[in-house]
Each structure stands twice: as structure tokens, then as C-alpha cells.
CSV table of C-alpha atoms and ligand atoms in Angstrom, one decimal:
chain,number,residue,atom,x,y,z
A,1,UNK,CA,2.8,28.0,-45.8
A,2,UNK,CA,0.8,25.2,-44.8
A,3,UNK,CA,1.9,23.8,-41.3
A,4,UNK,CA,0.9,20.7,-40.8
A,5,UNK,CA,3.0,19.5,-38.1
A,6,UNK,CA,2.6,21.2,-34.5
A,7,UNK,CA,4.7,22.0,-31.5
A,8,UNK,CA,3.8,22.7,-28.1
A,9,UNK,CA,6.7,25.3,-26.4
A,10,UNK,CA,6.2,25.1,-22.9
A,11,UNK,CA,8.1,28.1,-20.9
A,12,UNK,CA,9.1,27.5,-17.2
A,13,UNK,CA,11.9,30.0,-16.6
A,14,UNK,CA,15.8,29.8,-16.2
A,15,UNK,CA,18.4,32.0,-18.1
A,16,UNK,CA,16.8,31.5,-21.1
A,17,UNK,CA,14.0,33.0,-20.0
A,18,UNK,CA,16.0,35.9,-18.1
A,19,UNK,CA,16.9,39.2,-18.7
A,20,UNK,CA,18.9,42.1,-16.9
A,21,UNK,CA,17.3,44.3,-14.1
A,22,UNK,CA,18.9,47.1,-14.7
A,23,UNK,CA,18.6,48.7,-11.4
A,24,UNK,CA,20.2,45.5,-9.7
A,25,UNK,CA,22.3,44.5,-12.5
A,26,UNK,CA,21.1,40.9,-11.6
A,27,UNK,CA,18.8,38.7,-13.9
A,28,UNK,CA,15.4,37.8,-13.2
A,29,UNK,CA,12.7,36.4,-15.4
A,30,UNK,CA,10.9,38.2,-18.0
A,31,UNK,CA,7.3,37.8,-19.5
A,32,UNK,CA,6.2,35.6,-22.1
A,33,UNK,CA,5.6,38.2,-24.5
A,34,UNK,CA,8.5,39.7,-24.0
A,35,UNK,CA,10.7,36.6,-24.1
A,36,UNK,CA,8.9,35.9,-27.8
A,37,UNK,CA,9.3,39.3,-28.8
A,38,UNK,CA,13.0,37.8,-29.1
A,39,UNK,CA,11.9,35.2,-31.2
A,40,UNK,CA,10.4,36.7,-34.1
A,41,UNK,CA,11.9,33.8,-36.7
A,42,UNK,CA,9.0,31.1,-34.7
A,43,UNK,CA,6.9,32.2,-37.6
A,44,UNK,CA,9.2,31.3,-40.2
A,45,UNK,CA,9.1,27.8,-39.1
A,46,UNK,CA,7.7,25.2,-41.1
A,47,UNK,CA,5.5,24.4,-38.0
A,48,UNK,CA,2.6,25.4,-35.9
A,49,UNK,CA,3.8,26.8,-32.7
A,50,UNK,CA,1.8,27.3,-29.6
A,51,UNK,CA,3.4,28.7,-26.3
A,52,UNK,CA,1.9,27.9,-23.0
A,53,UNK,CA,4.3,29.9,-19.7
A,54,UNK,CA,4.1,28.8,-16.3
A,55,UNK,CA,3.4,31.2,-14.0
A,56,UNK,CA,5.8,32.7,-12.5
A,57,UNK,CA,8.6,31.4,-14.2
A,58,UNK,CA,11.4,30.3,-12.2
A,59,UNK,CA,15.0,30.1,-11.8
A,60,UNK,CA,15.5,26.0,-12.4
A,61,UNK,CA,17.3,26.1,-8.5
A,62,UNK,CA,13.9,26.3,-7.4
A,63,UNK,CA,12.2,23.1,-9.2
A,64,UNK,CA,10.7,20.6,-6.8
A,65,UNK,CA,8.6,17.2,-7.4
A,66,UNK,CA,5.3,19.4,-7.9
A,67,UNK,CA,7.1,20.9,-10.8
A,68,UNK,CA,7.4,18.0,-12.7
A,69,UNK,CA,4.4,17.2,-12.2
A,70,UNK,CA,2.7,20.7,-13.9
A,71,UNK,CA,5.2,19.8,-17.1
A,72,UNK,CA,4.0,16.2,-16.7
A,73,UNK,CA,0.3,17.8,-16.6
A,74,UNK,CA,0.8,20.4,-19.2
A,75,UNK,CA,1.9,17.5,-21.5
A,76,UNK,CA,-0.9,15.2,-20.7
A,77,UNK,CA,-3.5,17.9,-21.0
A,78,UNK,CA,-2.4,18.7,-24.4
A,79,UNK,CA,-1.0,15.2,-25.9
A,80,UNK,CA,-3.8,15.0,-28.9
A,81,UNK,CA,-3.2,18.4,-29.9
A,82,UNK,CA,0.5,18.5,-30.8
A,83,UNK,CA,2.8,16.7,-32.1
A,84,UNK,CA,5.8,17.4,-30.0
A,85,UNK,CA,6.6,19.2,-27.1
A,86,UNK,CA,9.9,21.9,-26.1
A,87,UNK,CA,10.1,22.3,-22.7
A,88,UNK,CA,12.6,25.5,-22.0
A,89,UNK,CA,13.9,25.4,-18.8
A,90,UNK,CA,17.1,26.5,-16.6
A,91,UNK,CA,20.3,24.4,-17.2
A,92,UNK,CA,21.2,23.9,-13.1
A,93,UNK,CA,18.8,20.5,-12.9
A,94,UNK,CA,17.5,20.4,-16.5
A,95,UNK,CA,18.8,16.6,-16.1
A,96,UNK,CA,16.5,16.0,-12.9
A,97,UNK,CA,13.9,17.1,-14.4
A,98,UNK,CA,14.0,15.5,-17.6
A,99,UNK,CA,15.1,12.5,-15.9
A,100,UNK,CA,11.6,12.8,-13.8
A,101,UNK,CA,9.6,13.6,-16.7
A,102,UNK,CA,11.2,10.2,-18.6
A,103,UNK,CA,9.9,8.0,-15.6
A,104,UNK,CA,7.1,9.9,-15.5
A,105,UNK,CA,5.5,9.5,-19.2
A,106,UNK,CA,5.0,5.7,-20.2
A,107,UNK,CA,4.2,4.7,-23.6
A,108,UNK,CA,5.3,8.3,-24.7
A,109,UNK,CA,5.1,8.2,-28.8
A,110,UNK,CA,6.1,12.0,-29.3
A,111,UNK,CA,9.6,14.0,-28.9
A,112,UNK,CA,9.5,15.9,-25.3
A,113,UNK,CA,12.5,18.0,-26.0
A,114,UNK,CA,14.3,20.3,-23.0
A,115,UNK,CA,16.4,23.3,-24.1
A,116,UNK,CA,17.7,26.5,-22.7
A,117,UNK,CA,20.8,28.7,-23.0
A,118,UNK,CA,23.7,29.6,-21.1
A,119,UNK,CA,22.8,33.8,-22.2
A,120,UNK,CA,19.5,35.4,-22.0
A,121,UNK,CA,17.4,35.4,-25.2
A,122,UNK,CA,18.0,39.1,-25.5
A,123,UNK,CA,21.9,38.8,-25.4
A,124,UNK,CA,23.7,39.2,-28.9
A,125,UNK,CA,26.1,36.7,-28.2
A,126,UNK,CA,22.9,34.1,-26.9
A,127,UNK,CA,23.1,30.6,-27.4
A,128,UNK,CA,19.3,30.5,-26.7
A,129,UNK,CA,18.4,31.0,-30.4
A,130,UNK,CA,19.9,28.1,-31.7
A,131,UNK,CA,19.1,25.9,-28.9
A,132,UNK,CA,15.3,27.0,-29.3
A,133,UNK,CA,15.2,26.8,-33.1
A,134,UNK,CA,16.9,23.1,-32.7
A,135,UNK,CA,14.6,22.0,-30.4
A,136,UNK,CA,11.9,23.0,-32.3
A,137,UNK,CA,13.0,21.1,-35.7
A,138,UNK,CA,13.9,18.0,-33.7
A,139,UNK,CA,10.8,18.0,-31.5
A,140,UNK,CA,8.6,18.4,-35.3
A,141,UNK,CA,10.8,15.7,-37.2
A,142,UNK,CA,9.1,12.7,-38.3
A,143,UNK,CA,9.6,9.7,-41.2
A,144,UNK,CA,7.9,9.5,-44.5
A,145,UNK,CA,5.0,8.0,-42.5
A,146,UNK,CA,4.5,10.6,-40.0
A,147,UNK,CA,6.1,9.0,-37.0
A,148,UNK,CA,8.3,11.1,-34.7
A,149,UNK,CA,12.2,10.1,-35.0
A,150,UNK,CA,12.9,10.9,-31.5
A,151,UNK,CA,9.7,9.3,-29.5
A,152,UNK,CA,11.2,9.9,-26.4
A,153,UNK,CA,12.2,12.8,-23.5
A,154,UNK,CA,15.8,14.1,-24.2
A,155,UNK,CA,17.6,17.3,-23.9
A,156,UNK,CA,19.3,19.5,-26.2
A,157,UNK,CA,22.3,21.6,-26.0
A,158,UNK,CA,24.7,23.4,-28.1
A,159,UNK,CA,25.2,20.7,-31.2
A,160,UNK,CA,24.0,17.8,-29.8
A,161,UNK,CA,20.1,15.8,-28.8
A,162,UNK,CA,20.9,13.2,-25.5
A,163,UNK,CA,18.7,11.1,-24.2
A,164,UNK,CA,17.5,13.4,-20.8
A,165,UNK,CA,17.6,10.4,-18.2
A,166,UNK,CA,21.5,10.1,-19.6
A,167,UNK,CA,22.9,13.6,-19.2
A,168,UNK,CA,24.4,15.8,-16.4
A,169,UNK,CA,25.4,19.3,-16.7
A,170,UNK,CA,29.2,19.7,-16.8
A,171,UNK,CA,30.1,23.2,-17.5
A,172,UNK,CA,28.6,26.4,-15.9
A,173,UNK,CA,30.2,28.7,-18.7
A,174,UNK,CA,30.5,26.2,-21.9
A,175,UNK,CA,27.9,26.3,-24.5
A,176,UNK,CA,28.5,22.9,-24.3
A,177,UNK,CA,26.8,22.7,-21.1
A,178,UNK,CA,25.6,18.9,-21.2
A,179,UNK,CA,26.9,15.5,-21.9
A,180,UNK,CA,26.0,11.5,-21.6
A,181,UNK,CA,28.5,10.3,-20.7
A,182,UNK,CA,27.4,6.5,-20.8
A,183,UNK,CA,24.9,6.9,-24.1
A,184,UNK,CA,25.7,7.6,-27.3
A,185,UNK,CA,24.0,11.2,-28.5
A,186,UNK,CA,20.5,10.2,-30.2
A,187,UNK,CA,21.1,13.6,-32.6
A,188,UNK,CA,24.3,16.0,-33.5
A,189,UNK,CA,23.2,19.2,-35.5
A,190,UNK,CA,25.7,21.2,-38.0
A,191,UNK,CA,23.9,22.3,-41.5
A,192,UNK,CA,21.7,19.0,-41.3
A,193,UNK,CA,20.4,17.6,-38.1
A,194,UNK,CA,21.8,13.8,-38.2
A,195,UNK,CA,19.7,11.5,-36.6
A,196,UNK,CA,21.2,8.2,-35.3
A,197,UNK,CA,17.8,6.0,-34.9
A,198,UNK,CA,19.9,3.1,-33.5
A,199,UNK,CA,20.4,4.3,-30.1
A,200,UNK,CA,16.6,6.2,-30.1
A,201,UNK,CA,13.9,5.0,-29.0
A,202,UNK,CA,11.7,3.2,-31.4
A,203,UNK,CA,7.7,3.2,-30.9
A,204,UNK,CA,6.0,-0.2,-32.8
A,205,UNK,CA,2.6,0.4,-31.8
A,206,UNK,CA,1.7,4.3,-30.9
A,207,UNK,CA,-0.6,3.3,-27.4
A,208,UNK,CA,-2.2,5.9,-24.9
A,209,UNK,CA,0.0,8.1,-22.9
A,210,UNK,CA,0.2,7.3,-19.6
A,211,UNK,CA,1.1,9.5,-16.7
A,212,UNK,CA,1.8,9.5,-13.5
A,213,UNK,CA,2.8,12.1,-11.1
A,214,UNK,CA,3.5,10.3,-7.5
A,215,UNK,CA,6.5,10.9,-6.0
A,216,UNK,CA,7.7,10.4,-2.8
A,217,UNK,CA,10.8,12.9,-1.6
A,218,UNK,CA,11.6,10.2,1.3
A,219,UNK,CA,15.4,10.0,-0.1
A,220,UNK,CA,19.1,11.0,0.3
A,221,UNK,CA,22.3,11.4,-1.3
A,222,UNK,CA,25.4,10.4,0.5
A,223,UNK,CA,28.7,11.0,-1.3
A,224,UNK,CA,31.5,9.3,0.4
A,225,UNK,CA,35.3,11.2,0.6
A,226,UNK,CA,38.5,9.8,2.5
A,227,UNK,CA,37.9,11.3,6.8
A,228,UNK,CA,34.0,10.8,6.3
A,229,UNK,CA,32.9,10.5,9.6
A,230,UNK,CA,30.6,7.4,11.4
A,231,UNK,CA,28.2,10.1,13.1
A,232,UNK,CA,27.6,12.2,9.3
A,233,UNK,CA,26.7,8.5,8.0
A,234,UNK,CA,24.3,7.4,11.0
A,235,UNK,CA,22.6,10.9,11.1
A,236,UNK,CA,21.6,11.0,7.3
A,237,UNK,CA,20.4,7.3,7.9
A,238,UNK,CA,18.5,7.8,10.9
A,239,UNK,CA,16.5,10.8,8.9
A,240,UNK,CA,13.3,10.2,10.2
A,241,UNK,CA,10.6,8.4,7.2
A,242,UNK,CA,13.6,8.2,4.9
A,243,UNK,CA,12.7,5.5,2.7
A,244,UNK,CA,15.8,5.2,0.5
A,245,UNK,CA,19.5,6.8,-0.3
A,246,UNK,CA,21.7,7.3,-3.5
A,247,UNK,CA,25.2,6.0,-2.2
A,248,UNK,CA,27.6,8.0,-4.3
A,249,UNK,CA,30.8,5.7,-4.2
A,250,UNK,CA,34.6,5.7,-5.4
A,251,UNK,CA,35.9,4.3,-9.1
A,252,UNK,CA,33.3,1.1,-10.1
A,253,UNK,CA,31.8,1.2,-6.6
A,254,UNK,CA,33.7,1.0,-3.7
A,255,UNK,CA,34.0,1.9,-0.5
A,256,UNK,CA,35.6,2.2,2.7
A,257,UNK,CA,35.9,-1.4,4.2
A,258,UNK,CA,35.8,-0.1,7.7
A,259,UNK,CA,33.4,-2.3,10.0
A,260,UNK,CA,31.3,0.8,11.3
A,261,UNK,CA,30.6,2.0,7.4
A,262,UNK,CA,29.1,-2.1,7.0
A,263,UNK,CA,27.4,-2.3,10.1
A,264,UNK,CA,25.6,1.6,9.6
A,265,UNK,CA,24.7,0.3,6.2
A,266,UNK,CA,23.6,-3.2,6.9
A,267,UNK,CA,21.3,-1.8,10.0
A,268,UNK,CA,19.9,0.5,7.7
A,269,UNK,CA,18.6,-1.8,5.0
A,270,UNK,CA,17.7,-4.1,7.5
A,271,UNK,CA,15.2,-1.4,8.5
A,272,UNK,CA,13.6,-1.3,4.9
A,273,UNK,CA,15.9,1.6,3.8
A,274,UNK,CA,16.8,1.1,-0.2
A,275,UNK,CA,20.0,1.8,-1.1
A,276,UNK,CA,21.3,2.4,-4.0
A,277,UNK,CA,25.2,2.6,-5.5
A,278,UNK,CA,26.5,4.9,-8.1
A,279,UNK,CA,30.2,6.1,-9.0
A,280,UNK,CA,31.0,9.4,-8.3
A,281,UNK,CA,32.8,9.2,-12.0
A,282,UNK,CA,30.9,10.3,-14.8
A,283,UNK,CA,32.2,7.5,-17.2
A,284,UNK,CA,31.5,3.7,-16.6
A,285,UNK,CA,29.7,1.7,-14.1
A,286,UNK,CA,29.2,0.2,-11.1
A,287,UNK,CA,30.8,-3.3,-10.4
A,288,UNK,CA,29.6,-4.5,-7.2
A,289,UNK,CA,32.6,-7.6,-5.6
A,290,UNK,CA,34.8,-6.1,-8.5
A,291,UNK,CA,37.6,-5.1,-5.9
A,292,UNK,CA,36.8,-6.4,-2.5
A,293,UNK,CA,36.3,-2.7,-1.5
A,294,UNK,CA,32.6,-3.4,-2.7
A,295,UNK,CA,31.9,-6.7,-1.2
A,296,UNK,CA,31.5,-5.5,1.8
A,297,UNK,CA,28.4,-3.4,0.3
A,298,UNK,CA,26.7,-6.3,-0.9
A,299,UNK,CA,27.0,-8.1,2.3
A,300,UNK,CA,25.3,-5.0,3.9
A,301,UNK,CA,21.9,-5.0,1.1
A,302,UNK,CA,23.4,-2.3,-1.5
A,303,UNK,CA,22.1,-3.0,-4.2
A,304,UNK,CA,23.5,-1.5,-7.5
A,305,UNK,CA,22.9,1.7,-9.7
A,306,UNK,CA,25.2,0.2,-12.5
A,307,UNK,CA,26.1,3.4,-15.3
A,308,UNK,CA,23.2,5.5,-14.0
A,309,UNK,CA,23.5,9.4,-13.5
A,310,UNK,CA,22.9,10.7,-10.0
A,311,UNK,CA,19.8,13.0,-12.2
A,312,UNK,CA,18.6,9.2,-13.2
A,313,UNK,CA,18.9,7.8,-9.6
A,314,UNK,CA,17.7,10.4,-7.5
A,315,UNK,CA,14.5,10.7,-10.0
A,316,UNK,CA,13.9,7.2,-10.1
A,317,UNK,CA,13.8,6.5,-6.3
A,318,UNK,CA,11.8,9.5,-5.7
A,319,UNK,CA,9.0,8.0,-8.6
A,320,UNK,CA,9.5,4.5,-7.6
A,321,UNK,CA,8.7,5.1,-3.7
A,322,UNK,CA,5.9,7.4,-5.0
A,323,UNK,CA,4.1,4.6,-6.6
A,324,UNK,CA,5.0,1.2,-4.5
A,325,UNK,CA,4.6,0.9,-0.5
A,326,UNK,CA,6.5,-2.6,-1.7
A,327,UNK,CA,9.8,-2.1,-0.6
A,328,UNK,CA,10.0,-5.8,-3.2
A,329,UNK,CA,8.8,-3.9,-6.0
A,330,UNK,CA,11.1,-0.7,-6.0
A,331,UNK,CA,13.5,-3.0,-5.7
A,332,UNK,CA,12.6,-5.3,-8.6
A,333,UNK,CA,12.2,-2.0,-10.9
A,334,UNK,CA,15.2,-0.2,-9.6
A,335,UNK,CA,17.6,-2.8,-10.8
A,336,UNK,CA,15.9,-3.0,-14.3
A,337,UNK,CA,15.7,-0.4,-17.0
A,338,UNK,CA,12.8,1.5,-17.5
A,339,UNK,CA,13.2,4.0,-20.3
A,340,UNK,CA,16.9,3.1,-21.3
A,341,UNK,CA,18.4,4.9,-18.5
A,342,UNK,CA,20.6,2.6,-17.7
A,343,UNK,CA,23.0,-0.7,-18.6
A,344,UNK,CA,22.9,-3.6,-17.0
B,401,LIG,N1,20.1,29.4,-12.6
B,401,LIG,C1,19.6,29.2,-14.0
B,401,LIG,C2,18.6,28.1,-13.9
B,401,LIG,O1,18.9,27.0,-13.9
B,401,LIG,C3,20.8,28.8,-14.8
B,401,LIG,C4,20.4,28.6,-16.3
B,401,LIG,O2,19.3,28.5,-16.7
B,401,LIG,O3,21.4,28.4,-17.1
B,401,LIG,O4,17.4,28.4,-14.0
């Protein structure tokens, strides 16, 4: 079989990459060669596979910034050689991380596909299989001149391709473990993979990858709930060095009107902190002066995080304040797109 085409399978750990200790009962990671020895059908492929494991592999609760930065690395390192790339990886912040990895490769021309399961490999009833085997065929598909269809970082799960910086997790027991809820699904499999090239990213001119691996942790998430007291609010503001906070608000963006929410808010950005709205719903956006609810936010500097994913938000801050001292410039490129993960 002559395999033309090439994919890099890059193995960082989570379920997919577990299986039972059987003295504990509990699952931890196994090797590389034992997790392909579950995977004999990779050389009936159509494709040239090579498998690079980070080592140790790790339970996706443990994924940090400097994480990101060996897939980012790994990537970079081996761009010429292949031309796609399956990252597998553990479902609990697959979406923050491919989210990260999105802001993270610029001028990306090839398919950086996440997968993983919701069973071990070695489990008869596995979804990992299929997710693996999809992955592959996605990250490897190209036109009749050789370009990639899906030029981009996304994520697939169960039947269907989404754009990574657009997903959440939503179940911890589906198959169907992921949706976007505010982007249509770039790719839905069933006996053919179907491709929607409309909502995928299209690449004119292939041009170098860039990469960049700053990021700065200086953030926080702040969910507001009916009782949420002045002292919680001051206290995550006042963090010491934090540079800027995901506000995670009611319906299209709104929030209590009382005056010691605005005036904690307003003091904040007036001391250079960034923040940032987003609605604790999963469908829709954020309308700031919609109700009056959310005027009182954009008095106080809020600025907003329209239809993005708390994944997307929390990535993007943490890249943005990585690369710009400006607090200007985050804020310029926070409130525009910058690889389609939001609406405006
Ligand atoms: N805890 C696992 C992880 O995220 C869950 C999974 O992979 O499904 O690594």
C-alpha cells in the first residue's frame, strides 16, 4: 500500500490512554506500547502513522500552561514532516486545551485533531476505537490538490468534528461527550465522513507556522449566583498580580445592579484589571445594555466576551497577557476574533 499521506499521533494520557490496576481497581495510565497493542487496525490505514507519548502521560485534570506548550512544541518540531496531527488526550479540559493550542498556532495550514474516549482502549464496549480511527481519517483528508479540508485545531467526539476553541464538555457518561453550542460542526461521520467546508477554515496561501507559547496564568473566573457575597468578589479582585478575570454572568449578560458589585468592579478595572463577560448559558451571547441589568457593567469597564466558551475565554486571556504588557492591546484583541472563536 503506498501511503503517501502522513499523520503524527501524539499521546498525552487521559482515559483513553488508561487501563485498570487491578490491585486498586482504579485506572491509571498505561504505556505506549501497550496502548498500541490495542490498536492493531493503524496499519490497515491508508496512512503513514507515527506515535510520539509524552512522558508520563497524565490524567487531563492535571494539564497546566506548560502543557500546551510541549503539544504546541511537539507540533512545531515536527510540522514539515506530517501532514496532520491527532493529539489524544483526556476529555475533562480537552476544550482548554485545544482552545490554547488554537491561539497558540497562527497561520496553521494542517488538521490538529483532539480525541479520546469515554472507556479505556482495552474495554470491549470502548468508544476510543472509533474516535481514534476518525481522527486519524479527518486529520489525513485532503482535496484533489492535496490541501487539508479541515486546516484548523478541532476536536472530535463520538459522530461529530467541532471546531476546539467552540466546544465544552457536557456529559461525563455520554459518548457524546462534546458539543458547540454556538458553531455549526465542521464534520459529522456515519458510513462517509461529511465535510461542511463552509463553516471550516479555509487556508489561501499555505505560509510558515508560527508558534508561540507565552502565557501568563495572572487570571480568574468569577461565576456570579443570587446571595454572592461583597467580601468573595473583593477578595478574588484584590488577588495579588491578577491581571485579568472571566466574569461568568446571568442570561445575555447580566448582573446584580447592586452599587457594591459596580463600585468592586469599576475599582478593579480602574487598576488595569481586564475583565471580561460571558453567559453562564451555553447557547447565545452576551448583550451588554440589553436589559439594564448589564449597563451597570459597562459603566464599570466590562468589556464583553459575546458567544465565547469559558475554554475560549480563559485560554485567550491567559495567551493574550502572555504576549502584551499593553493592557490597550489585550484589549483590542480580546474583543476581535482570532481563530473564529467567537461572534461579534
Ligand atoms: N480524567 C480523565 C482525563 O481527563 C477523563 C477522560 O479522559 O475521559 O484525563
Amino acid at each position: 500500500m503506498d501511503k503517501k499521506i502522513s499523520v503524527l499521533l501524539i499521546l498525552t494520557g487521559g482515559t483513553i490512554s488508561m487501563g485498570e490496576n487491578p490491585a486498586t481497581g482504579s485506572l491509571a495510565p498505561l504505556g505506549k506500547e501497550q496502548m498500541l497493542s490495542y490498536l492493531p487496525e493503524l496499519d490497515q490505514l491508508p496512512v503513514r502513522i507515527s506515535t510520539v507519548s509524552f512522558d508520563p502521560m497524565i490524567d487531563s485534570s492535571d494539564v497546566a500552561p506548560d502543557f500546551w506548550a510541549q503539544i504546541v512544541e511537539t507540533i512545531r518540531s515536527e510540522y514539515d514532516h506530517y501532514d496532520g496531527f491527532v493529539v489524544l488526550h483526556g476529555t475533562d479540559t480537552m476544550a482548554y486545551s485545544a482552545s490554547a493550542v488554537s491561539f497558540m498556532l497562527r497561520d496553521l495550514s494542517k488538521p490538529v485533531i483532539f480525541t479520546g474516549s469515554q472507556l479505556p482502549l482495552g474495554m470491549l464496549r470502548s468508544d476510543a476505537k472509533e474516535n481514534v480511527m476518525n481522527a486519524i481519517e479527518i486529520a489525513a483528508a485532503q482535496d484533489s490538490e492535496g490541501r487539508a479540508l479541515v486546516p484548523e485545531v478541532a476536536i472530535f467526539f463520538e459522530t461529530s468534528l467541532m471546531r476546539g476553541n467552540r466546544t465544552t464538555k457536557k456529559s461525563t457518561d455520554n459518548f457524546n461527550a462534546f458539543r458547540s453550542y454556538n458553531y455549526p460542526v465542521l464534520a459529522k461521520s456515519g458510513v462517509h465522513i461529511k465535510y461542511f467546508p463552509e463553516y471550516t477554515h479555509k487556508v489561501d496561501k499555505p505560509l510558515p507556522l508560527q508558534a508561540n507559547t507565552q502565557f501568563d496564568n495572572n487570571i480568574a473566573v468569577l461565576t456570579i449566583f443570587p446571595g454572592l457575597r461583597e467580601e468573595v468578589v473583593q477578595a478574588t479582585l484584590e488577588v495579588p498580580g491578577l491581571r485579568a478575570v472571566v466574569l461568568k454572568t446571568y442570561g445575555s449578560g447580566n448582573a446584580p445592579q447592586a452599587d457594591w458589585f459596580y463600585r468592586q468592579l469599576k475599582a478593579a478595572t480602574d487598576r488595569g484589571i481586564v475583565i471580561v463577560n460571558i453567559s453562564q448559558c451555553h447557547t447565545g451571547s452576551v448583550e451588554m445594555g440589553r436589559y439594564e441589568t448589564s449597563l451597570n457593567l459597562q459603566k464599570a469597564g466590562v468589556l464583553s466576551g459575546h458567544d465565547m466558551t469559558l475554554e475560549a475565554a480563559v485560554t485567550k486571556l491567559m495567551h493574550l497577557l502572555g504576549n502584551y504588557s499593553d493592557r490597550e492591546e489585550v484589549v483590542r484583541q480580546l474583543q476581535q476574533p482570532l481563530c473564529g472563536e467567537m461572534n461579534q
